[in-house]
Coordinates of C-alpha atoms in Angstrom, one line a residue:
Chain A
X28 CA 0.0 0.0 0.0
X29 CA 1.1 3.6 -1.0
X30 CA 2.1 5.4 2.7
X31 CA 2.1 8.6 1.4
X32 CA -0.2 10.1 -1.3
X33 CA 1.6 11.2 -4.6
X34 CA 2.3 14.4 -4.7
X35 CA 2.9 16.4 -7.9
X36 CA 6.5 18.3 -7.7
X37 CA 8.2 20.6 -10.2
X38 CA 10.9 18.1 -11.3
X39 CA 8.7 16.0 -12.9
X40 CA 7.2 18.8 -15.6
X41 CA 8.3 18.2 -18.9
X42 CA 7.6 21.5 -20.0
X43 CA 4.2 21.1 -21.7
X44 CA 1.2 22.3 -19.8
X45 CA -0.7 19.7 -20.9
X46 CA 0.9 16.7 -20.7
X47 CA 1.8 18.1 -17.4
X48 CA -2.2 18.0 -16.6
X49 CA -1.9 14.2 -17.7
X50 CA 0.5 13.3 -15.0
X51 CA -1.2 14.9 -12.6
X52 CA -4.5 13.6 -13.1
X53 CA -2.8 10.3 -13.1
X54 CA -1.2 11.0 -9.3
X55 CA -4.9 12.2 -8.5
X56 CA -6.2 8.8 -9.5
X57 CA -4.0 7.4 -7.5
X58 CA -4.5 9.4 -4.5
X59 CA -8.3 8.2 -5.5
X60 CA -7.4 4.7 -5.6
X61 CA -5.7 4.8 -2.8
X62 CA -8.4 6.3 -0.7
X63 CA -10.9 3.9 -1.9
X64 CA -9.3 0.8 -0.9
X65 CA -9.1 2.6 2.4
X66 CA -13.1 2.2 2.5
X67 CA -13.1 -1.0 0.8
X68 CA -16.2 0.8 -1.6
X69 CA -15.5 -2.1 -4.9
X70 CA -17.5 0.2 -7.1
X71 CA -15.6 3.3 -6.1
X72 CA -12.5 1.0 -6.6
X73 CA -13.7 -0.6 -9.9
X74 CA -14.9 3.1 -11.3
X75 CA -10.6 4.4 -10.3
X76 CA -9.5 1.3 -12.1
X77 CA -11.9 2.4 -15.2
X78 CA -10.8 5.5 -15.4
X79 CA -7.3 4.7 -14.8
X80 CA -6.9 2.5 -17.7
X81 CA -9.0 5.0 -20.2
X82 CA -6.4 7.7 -18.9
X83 CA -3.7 5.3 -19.5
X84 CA -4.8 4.6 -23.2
X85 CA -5.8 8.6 -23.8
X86 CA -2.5 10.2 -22.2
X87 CA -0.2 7.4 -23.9
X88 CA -2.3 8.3 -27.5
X89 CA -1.7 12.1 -26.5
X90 CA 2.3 11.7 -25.9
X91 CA 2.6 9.4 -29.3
X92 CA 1.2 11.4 -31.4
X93 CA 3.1 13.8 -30.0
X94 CA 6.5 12.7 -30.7
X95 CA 5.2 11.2 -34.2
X96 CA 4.7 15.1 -34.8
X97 CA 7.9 16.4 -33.8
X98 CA 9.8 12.9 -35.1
X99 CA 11.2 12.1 -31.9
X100 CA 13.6 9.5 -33.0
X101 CA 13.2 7.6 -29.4
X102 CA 9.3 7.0 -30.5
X103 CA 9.5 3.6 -31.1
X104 CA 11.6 2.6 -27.6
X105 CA 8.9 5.0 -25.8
X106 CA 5.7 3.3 -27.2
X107 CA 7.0 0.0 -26.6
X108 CA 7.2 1.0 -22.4
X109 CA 3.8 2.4 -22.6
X110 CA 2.5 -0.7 -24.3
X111 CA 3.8 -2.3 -21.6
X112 CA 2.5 -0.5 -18.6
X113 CA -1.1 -0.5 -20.4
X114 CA -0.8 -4.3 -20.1
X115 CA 0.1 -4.1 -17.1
X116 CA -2.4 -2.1 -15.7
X117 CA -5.2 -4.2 -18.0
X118 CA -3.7 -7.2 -16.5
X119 CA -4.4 -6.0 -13.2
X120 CA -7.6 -4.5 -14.1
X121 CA -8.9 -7.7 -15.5
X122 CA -7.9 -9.8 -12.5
X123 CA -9.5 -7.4 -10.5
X124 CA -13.1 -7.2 -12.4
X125 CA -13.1 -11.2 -12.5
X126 CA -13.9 -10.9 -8.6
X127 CA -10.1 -11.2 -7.3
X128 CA -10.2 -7.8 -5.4
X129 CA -7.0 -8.3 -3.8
X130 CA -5.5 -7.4 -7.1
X131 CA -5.7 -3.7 -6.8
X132 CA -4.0 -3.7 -3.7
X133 CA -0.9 -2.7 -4.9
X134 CA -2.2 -0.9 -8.2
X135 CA -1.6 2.2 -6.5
X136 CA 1.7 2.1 -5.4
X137 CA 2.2 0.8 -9.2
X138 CA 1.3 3.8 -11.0
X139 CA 3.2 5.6 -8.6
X140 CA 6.1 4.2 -9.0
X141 CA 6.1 3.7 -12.8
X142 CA 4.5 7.3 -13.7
X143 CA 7.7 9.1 -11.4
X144 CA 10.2 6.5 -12.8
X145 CA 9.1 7.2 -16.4
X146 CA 8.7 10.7 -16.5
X147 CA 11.8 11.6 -15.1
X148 CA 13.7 8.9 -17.1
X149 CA 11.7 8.7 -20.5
X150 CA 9.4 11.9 -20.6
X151 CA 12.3 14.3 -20.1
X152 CA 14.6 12.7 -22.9
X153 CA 11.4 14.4 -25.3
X154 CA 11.1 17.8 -23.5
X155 CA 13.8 19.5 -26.4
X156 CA 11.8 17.8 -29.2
X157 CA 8.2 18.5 -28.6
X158 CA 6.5 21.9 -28.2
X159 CA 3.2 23.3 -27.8
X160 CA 2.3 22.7 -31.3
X161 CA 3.1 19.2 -31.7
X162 CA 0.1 18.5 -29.1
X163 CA -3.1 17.4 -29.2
X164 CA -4.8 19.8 -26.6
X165 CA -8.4 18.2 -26.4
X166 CA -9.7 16.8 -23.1
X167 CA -7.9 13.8 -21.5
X168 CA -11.6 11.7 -21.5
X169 CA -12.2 13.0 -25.0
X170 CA -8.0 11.1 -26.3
X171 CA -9.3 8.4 -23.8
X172 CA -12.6 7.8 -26.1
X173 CA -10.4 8.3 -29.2
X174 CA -7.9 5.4 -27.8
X175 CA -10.5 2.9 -27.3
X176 CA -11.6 2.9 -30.4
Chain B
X20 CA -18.5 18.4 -30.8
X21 CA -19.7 17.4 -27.7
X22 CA -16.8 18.1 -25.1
X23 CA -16.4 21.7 -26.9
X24 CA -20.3 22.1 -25.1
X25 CA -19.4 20.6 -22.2
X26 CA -16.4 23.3 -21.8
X27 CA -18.4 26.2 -21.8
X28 CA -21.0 24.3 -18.5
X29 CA -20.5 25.6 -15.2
X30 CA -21.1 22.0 -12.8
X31 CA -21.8 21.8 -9.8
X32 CA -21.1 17.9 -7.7
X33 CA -23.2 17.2 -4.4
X34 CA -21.5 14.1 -2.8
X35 CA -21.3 13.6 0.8
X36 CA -17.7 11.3 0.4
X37 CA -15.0 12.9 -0.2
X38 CA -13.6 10.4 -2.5
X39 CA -16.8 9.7 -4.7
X40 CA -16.7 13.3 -5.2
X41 CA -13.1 13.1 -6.5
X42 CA -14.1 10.8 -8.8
X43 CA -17.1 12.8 -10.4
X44 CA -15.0 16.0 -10.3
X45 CA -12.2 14.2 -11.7
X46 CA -14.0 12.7 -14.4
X47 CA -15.6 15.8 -15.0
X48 CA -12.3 17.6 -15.7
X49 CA -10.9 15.1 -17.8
X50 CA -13.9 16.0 -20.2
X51 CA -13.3 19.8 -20.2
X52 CA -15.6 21.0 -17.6
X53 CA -13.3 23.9 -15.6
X54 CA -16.0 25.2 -13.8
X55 CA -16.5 23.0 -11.2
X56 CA -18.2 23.8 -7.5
X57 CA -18.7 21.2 -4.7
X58 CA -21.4 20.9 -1.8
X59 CA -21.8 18.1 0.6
X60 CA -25.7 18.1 1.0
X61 CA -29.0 19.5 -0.8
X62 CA -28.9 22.7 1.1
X63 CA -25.5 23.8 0.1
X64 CA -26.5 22.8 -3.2
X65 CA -29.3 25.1 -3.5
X66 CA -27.2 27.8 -2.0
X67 CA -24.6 27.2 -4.6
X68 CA -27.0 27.5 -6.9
X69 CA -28.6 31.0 -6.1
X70 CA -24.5 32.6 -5.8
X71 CA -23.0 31.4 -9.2
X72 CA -24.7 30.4 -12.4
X73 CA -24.6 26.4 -12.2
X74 CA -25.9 24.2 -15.9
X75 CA -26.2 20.8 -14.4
X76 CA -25.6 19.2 -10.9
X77 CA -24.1 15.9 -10.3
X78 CA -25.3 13.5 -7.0
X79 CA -23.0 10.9 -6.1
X80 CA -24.1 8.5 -3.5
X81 CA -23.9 4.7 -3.5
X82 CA -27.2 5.1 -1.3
X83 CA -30.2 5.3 -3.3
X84 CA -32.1 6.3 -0.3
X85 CA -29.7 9.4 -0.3
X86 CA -30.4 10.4 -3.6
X87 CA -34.4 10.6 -3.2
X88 CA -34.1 13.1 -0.1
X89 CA -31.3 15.3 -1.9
X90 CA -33.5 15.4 -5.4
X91 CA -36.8 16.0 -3.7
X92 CA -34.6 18.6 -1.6
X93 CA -33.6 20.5 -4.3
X94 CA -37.3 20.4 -6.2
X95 CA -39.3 21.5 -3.3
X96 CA -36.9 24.3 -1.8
X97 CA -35.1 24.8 -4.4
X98 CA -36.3 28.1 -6.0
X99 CA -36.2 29.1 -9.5
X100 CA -33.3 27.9 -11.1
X101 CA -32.5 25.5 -8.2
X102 CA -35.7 23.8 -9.2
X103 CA -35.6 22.9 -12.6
X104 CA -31.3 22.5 -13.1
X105 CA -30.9 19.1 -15.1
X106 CA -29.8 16.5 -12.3
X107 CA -27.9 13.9 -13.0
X108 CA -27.8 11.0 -10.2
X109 CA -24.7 9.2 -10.1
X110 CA -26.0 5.6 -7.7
X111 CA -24.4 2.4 -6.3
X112 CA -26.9 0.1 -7.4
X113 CA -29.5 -0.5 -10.0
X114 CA -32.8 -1.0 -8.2
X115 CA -35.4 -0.5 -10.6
X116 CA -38.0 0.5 -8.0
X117 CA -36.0 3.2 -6.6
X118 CA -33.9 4.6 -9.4
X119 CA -37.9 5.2 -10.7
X120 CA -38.3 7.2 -7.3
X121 CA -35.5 9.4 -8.1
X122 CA -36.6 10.5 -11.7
X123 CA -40.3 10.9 -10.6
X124 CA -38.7 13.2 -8.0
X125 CA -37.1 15.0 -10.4
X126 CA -33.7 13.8 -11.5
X127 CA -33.4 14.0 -15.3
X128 CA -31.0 10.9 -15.4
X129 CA -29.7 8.3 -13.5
X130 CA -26.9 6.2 -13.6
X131 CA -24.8 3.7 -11.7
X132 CA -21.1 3.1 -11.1
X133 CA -18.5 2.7 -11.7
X134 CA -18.1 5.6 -13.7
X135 CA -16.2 6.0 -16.9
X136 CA -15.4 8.4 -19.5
X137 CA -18.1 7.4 -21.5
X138 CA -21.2 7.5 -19.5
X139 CA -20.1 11.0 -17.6
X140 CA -19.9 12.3 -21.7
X141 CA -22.9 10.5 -22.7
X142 CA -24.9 11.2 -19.6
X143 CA -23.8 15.7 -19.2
X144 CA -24.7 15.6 -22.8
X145 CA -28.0 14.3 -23.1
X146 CA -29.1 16.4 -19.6
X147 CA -27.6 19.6 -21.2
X148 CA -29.3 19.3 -23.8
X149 CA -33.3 20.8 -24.3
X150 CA -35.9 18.2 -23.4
X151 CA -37.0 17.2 -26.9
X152 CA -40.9 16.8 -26.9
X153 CA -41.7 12.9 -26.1
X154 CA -43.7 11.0 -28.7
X155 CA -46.5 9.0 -28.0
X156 CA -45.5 5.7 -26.9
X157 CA -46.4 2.9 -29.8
X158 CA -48.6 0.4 -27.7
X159 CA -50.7 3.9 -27.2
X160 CA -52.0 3.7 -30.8
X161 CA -55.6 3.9 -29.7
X162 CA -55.5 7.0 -27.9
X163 CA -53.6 10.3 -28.5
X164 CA -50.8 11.7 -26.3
X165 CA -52.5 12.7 -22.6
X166 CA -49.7 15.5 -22.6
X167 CA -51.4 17.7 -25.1
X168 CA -54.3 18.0 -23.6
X169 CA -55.8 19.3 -26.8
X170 CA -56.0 15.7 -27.6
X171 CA -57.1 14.2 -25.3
X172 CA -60.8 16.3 -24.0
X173 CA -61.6 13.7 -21.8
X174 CA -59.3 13.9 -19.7
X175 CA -58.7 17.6 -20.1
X176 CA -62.2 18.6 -19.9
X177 CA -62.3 17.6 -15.9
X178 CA -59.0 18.2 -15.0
X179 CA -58.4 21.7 -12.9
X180 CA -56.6 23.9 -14.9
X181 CA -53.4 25.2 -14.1
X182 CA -51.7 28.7 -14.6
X183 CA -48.8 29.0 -16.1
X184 CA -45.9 27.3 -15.1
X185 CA -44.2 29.5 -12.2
X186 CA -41.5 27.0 -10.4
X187 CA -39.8 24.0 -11.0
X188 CA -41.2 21.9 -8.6
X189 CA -44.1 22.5 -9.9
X190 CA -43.2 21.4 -13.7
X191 CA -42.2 18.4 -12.2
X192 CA -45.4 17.4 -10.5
X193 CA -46.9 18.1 -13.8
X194 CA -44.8 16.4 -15.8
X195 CA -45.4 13.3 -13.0
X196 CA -49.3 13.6 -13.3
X197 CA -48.6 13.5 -17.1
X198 CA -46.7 10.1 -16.8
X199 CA -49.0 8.7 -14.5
X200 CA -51.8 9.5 -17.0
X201 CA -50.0 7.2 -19.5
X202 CA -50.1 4.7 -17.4
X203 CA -54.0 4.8 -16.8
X204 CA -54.0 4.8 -20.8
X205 CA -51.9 1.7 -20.9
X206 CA -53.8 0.3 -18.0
X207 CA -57.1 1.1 -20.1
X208 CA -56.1 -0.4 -23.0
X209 CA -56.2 -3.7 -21.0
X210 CA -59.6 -3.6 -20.1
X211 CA -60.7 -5.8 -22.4
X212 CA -57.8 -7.6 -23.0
X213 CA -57.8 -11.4 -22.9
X214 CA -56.9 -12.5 -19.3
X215 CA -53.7 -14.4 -19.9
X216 CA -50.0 -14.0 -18.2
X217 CA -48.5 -11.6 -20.5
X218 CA -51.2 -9.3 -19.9
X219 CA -51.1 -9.7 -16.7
X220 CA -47.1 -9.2 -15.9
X221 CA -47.7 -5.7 -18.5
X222 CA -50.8 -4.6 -16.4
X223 CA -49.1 -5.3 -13.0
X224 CA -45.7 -3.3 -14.6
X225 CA -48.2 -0.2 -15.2
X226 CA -50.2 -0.5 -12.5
X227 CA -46.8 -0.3 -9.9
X228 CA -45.7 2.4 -11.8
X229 CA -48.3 4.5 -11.8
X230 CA -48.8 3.7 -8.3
X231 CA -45.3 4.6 -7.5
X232 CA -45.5 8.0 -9.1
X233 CA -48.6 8.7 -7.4
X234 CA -46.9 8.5 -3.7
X235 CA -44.1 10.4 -5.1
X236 CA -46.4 13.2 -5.9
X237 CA -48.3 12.9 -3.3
X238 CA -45.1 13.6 -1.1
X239 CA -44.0 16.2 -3.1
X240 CA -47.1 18.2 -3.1
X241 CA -47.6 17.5 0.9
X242 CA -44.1 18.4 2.1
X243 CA -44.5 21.8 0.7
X244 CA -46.7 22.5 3.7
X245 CA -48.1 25.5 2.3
X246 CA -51.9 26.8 0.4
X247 CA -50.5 28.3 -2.1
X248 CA -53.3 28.5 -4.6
X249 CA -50.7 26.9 -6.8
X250 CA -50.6 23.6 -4.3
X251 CA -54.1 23.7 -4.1
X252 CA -54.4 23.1 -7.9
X253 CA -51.8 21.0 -8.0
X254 CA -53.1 18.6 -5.4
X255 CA -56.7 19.1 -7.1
X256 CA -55.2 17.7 -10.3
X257 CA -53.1 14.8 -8.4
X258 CA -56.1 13.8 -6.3
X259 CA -58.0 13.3 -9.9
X260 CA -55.5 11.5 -11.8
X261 CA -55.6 9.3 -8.5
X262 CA -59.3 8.7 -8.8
X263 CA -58.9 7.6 -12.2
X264 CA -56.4 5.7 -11.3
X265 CA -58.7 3.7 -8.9
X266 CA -61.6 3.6 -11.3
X267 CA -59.8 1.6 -14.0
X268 CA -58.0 -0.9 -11.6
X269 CA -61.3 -1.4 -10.5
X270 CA -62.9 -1.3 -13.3
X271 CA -60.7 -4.2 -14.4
X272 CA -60.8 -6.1 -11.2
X273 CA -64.7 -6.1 -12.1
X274 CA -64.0 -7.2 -15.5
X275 CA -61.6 -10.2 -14.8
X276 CA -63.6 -10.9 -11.9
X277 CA -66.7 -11.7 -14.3
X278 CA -64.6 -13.7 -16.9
X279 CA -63.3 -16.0 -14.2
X280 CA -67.4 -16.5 -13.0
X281 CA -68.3 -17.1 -17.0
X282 CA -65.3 -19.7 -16.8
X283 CA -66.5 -21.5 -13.3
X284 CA -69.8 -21.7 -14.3
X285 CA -68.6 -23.4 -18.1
X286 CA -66.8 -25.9 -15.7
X287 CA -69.6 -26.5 -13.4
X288 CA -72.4 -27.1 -16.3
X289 CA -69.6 -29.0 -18.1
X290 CA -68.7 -33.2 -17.1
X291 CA -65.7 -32.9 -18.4
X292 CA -62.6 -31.5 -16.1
X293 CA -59.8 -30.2 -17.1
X294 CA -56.5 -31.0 -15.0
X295 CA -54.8 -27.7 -13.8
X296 CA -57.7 -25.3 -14.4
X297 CA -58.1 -24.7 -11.0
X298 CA -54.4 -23.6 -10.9
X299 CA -54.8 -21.8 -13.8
X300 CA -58.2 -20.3 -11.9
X301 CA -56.0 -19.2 -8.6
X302 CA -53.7 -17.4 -11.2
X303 CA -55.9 -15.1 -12.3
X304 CA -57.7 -14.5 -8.7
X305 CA -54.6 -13.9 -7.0
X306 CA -53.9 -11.0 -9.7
X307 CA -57.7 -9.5 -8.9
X308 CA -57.6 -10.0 -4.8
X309 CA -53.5 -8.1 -5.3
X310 CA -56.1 -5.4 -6.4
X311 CA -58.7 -5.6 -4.0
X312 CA -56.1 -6.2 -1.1
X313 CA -54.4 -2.8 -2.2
X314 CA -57.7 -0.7 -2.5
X315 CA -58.9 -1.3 0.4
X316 CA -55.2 -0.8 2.2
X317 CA -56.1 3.0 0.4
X318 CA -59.5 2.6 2.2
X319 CA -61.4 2.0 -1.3
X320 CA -63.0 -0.6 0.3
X321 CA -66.1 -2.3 -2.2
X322 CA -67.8 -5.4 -0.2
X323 CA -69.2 -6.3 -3.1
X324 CA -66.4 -7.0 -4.8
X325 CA -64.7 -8.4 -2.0
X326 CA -67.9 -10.8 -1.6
X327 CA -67.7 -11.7 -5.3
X328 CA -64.3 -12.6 -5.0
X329 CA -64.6 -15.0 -1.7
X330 CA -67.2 -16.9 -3.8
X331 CA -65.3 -17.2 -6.8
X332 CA -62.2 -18.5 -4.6
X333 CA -64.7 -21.0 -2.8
X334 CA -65.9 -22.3 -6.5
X335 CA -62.1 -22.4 -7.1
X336 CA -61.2 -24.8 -4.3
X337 CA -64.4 -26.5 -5.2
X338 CA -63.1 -27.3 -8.8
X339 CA -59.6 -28.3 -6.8
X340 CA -61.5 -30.9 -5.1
X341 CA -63.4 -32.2 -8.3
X342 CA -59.7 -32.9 -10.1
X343 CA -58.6 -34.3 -7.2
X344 CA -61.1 -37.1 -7.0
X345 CA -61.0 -37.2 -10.6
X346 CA -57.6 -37.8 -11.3
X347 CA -54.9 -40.4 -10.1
X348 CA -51.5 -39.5 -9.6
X349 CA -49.5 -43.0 -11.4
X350 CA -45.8 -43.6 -10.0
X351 CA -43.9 -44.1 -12.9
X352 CA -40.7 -46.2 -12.6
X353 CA -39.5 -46.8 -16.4
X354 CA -36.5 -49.1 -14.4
X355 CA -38.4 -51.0 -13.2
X356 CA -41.1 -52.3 -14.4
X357 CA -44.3 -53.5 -13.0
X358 CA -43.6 -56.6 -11.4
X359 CA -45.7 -58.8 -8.4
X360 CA -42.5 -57.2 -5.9
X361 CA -42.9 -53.7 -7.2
X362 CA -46.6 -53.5 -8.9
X363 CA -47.4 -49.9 -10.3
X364 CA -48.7 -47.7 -7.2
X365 CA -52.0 -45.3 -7.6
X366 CA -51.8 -42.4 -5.2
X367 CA -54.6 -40.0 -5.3
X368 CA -53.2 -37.3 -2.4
X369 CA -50.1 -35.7 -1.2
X370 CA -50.6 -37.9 2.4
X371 CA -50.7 -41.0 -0.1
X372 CA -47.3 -40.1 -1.8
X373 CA -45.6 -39.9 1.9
X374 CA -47.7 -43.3 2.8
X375 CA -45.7 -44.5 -0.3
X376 CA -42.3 -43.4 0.2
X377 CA -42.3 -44.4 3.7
X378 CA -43.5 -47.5 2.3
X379 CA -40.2 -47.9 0.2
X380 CA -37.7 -48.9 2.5
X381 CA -33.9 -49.5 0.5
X382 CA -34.0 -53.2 1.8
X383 CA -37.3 -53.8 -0.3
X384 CA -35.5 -51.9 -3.2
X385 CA -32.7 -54.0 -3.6

């Protein structure tokens, strides 16, 4: 279980106001998530989980397009690791929605972790290619739709 | 595009958790709403709503209960605005029975968790949006939409006008009579429908909803507490639509009631007797004495109606009796065949078929 609730700090901008709104909607999620599981509420969980995973798919679909724009030449590398945290986290969600609710136990701490470790490593190493114009600017929920399909 | 509308709403979320609220208000910004304000119960609601220009409140509660107070909170003393703002419920669960309490109360929509994307979008939209005028439903073929009142001068003709439409809570009682008005249509339209158990489950869906909506209306016009000539016309109008209401399921209990006599007395003049009428028979009583049990809960009482139906259930029984005497219950045993150990046993009564099984010992089966 996450100890302390993710906070959003200024090292972990990447320059863009609106992917910065992404990761922070992501550490509000988790705060979320984590605060549910506090009060054991499984549709409160299961609605963080949902809207974790659409956020996942819309903020990935936001960055991609992104670099495609600005022909980052790490884009390939990058969308690999966010194909594999959106398994991840639909692994997790999938277990979880099958009735094994111990599975979001640690989702949390997850996100947490993997959102910090990835911005500061991975997002940054984009911050000199991409600019304002490179980005889609519509709603996170609105990419989130567009992602599913 | 519909999250370019949504941008431009000003929202307001009632929640009393802290984290459900979080979720609504987070789902709501992810869809472009900025505007967002927050209040814990109905009253703060409603004084958010008279300080800052709000297009649509959000409840989230996973009690239903919950929601009813907070809607009918916001309808009854809410004042202008605060009474007619589109409401969008956000529940736990889906109880059909009280997620029908909440609209009739006035919520425009309701839906359950979890929440997603989607259903936020879909849901904001569709309440933003200006109620379209509602067709007439297609069963309703026969008779005109009871809304326009134009077309429909029998039941306009008697009704107590109303002046013009001054609050919210007041469309909403309207709009309620309206609904319950359909459902006396529908209910209508089965009075001389054949008696059979499709027509019965789609009479007994009408006939709870309409009776639903009538409580609801009946509480929302009697917690206002006040005469206000408008309350008085508005409970004039309620109190007639409830009369009608009582006439037709009466009118039907009659009407059933004297199909199932025409039936007992075709089995009583005929010899023949056909096995599972009088189940068939109980059937269609229990659906007339669920009416008759109900009126006179609402202190409709008819005695003649209630004596008609004792003697059509003592005729019922009678029949009961006649199959019983007439038919035998055969144990079949397609292993085993009859035999001078295991000959073929007639029961003819429930005390018989215990007689036999005690009779069965496994020794004598092996």
């Amino acid at each position: 279980m996450v100890l302390n609730p993710p906070e959003w700090s200024d090292e972990m901008s990447v320059g863009n106001s609106i992917l910065d709104a992404d990761h922070q909607s992501f550490l509000v999620l988790t705060r979320l998530l984590f605060e549910s599981q506090k009060h054991h509420n499984q549709l409160v969980i299961l609605s963080a989980i949902h809207m974790l995973e659409e956020y996942v798919g819309g903020h990935f679909l936001r960055e991609e397009k992104a670099m495609k724009a600005a022909k980052y030449p790490q884009l390939a590398a990058h969308t690999l690791k966010h194909g594999q945290f959106r398994a991840r986290v639909k692994a997790i969600a999938e277990v979880y929605k099958s009735g094994t609710l111990s599975a979001a136990d640690g989702l949390a701490e997850i996100v947490q972790d993997w959102l910090r470790q990835h911005v500061l490593d991975e997002d940054k190493l984009y911050v000199k290619w991409i600019s304002d114009i490179h980005v889609d600017t519509r709603p996170l929920g609105i990419l989130a739709l567009e992602a599913q399909g | 595009m519909p999250h370019q509308y949504l941008q431009t709403k000003y929202c307001l979320v009632v929640a009393s958790n802290h984290i459900f609220c979080g979720m609504i208000v987070t789902a709501l910004r992810n869809l472009g709403l900025r505007d967002l304000l927050m209040a814990s119960d109905a009253e703060e609601a409603i004084a958010r709503i008279s300080e800052a220009r709000i297009d649509i409140v959000i409840c989230g509660n996973t009690e239903n209960e919950w929601h009813l107070n907070t809607v009918r909170s916001l309808r009854n003393n809410g004042v202008g605005w605060a009474a007619t703002v589109p409401v969008i419920c956000v529940v736990g669960e889906l109880d059909a029975e009280c997620l029908s309490l909440i609209v009739n109360a006035g919520a425009n929509t309701v839906t359950t968790l979890p929440i997603t994307t989607r259903t936020m979008l879909k849901h904001a939209t569709r309440a933003l949006k200006p109620q379209a005028v509602q067709k007439t439903p297609p069963d309703m073929s026969a008779t005109a939409d009871i809304r326009t009142e134009q077309h429909n001068p029998g039941l306009s003709e008697n009704m107590p006008s109303l002046g013009t439409l001054a609050s919210g809570r007041k469309s909403t009682i309207v709009k309620g009579i309206s609904e319950v008005a359909i459902n006396i249509d529908r209910l209508r339209s089965c009075l001389n429908a054949a008696d059979t158990a499709s027509t019965r489950n789609y009479w007994r869906t009408q006939l709870i909803d309409a009776a639903q909506r009538l409580v609801n209306l009946l509480a929302l016009t009697s917690s206002a507490g006040d005469d206000k000539e408008e309350d008085i016309e508005l409970r004039e109008r309620i109190n007639y639509v409830k009369e009608l209401f009582f006439d037709i399921i009466l009118e039907t209990a009659w009407n059933r009631l004297e199909m199932i006599a025409a039936d007992i007395t075709i089995c009583a003049n005929d010899a023949a007797i056909v096995l599972g009428l009088s189940a068939s028979l109980s059937l269609r009583l229990s659906a007339i004495q669920e009416i008759f049990t109900v009126m006179s809960g609402c202190g409709k009482i008819n005695s003649e109606l209630g004596r008609k139906l004792s003697a059509a259930w003592n005729n019922v029984e009678r029949i009961r009796e006649k199959e019983n005497s007439a038919f035998e219950l055969i144990e079949f045993s397609p292993e085993k065949p009859a035999t001078k150990d295991f000959p073929i046993s007639v029961v003819g009564s429930q005390a018989g078929v215990m007689k036999l099984i005690e009779s069965r010992s496994p020794t004598q089966a092996a």
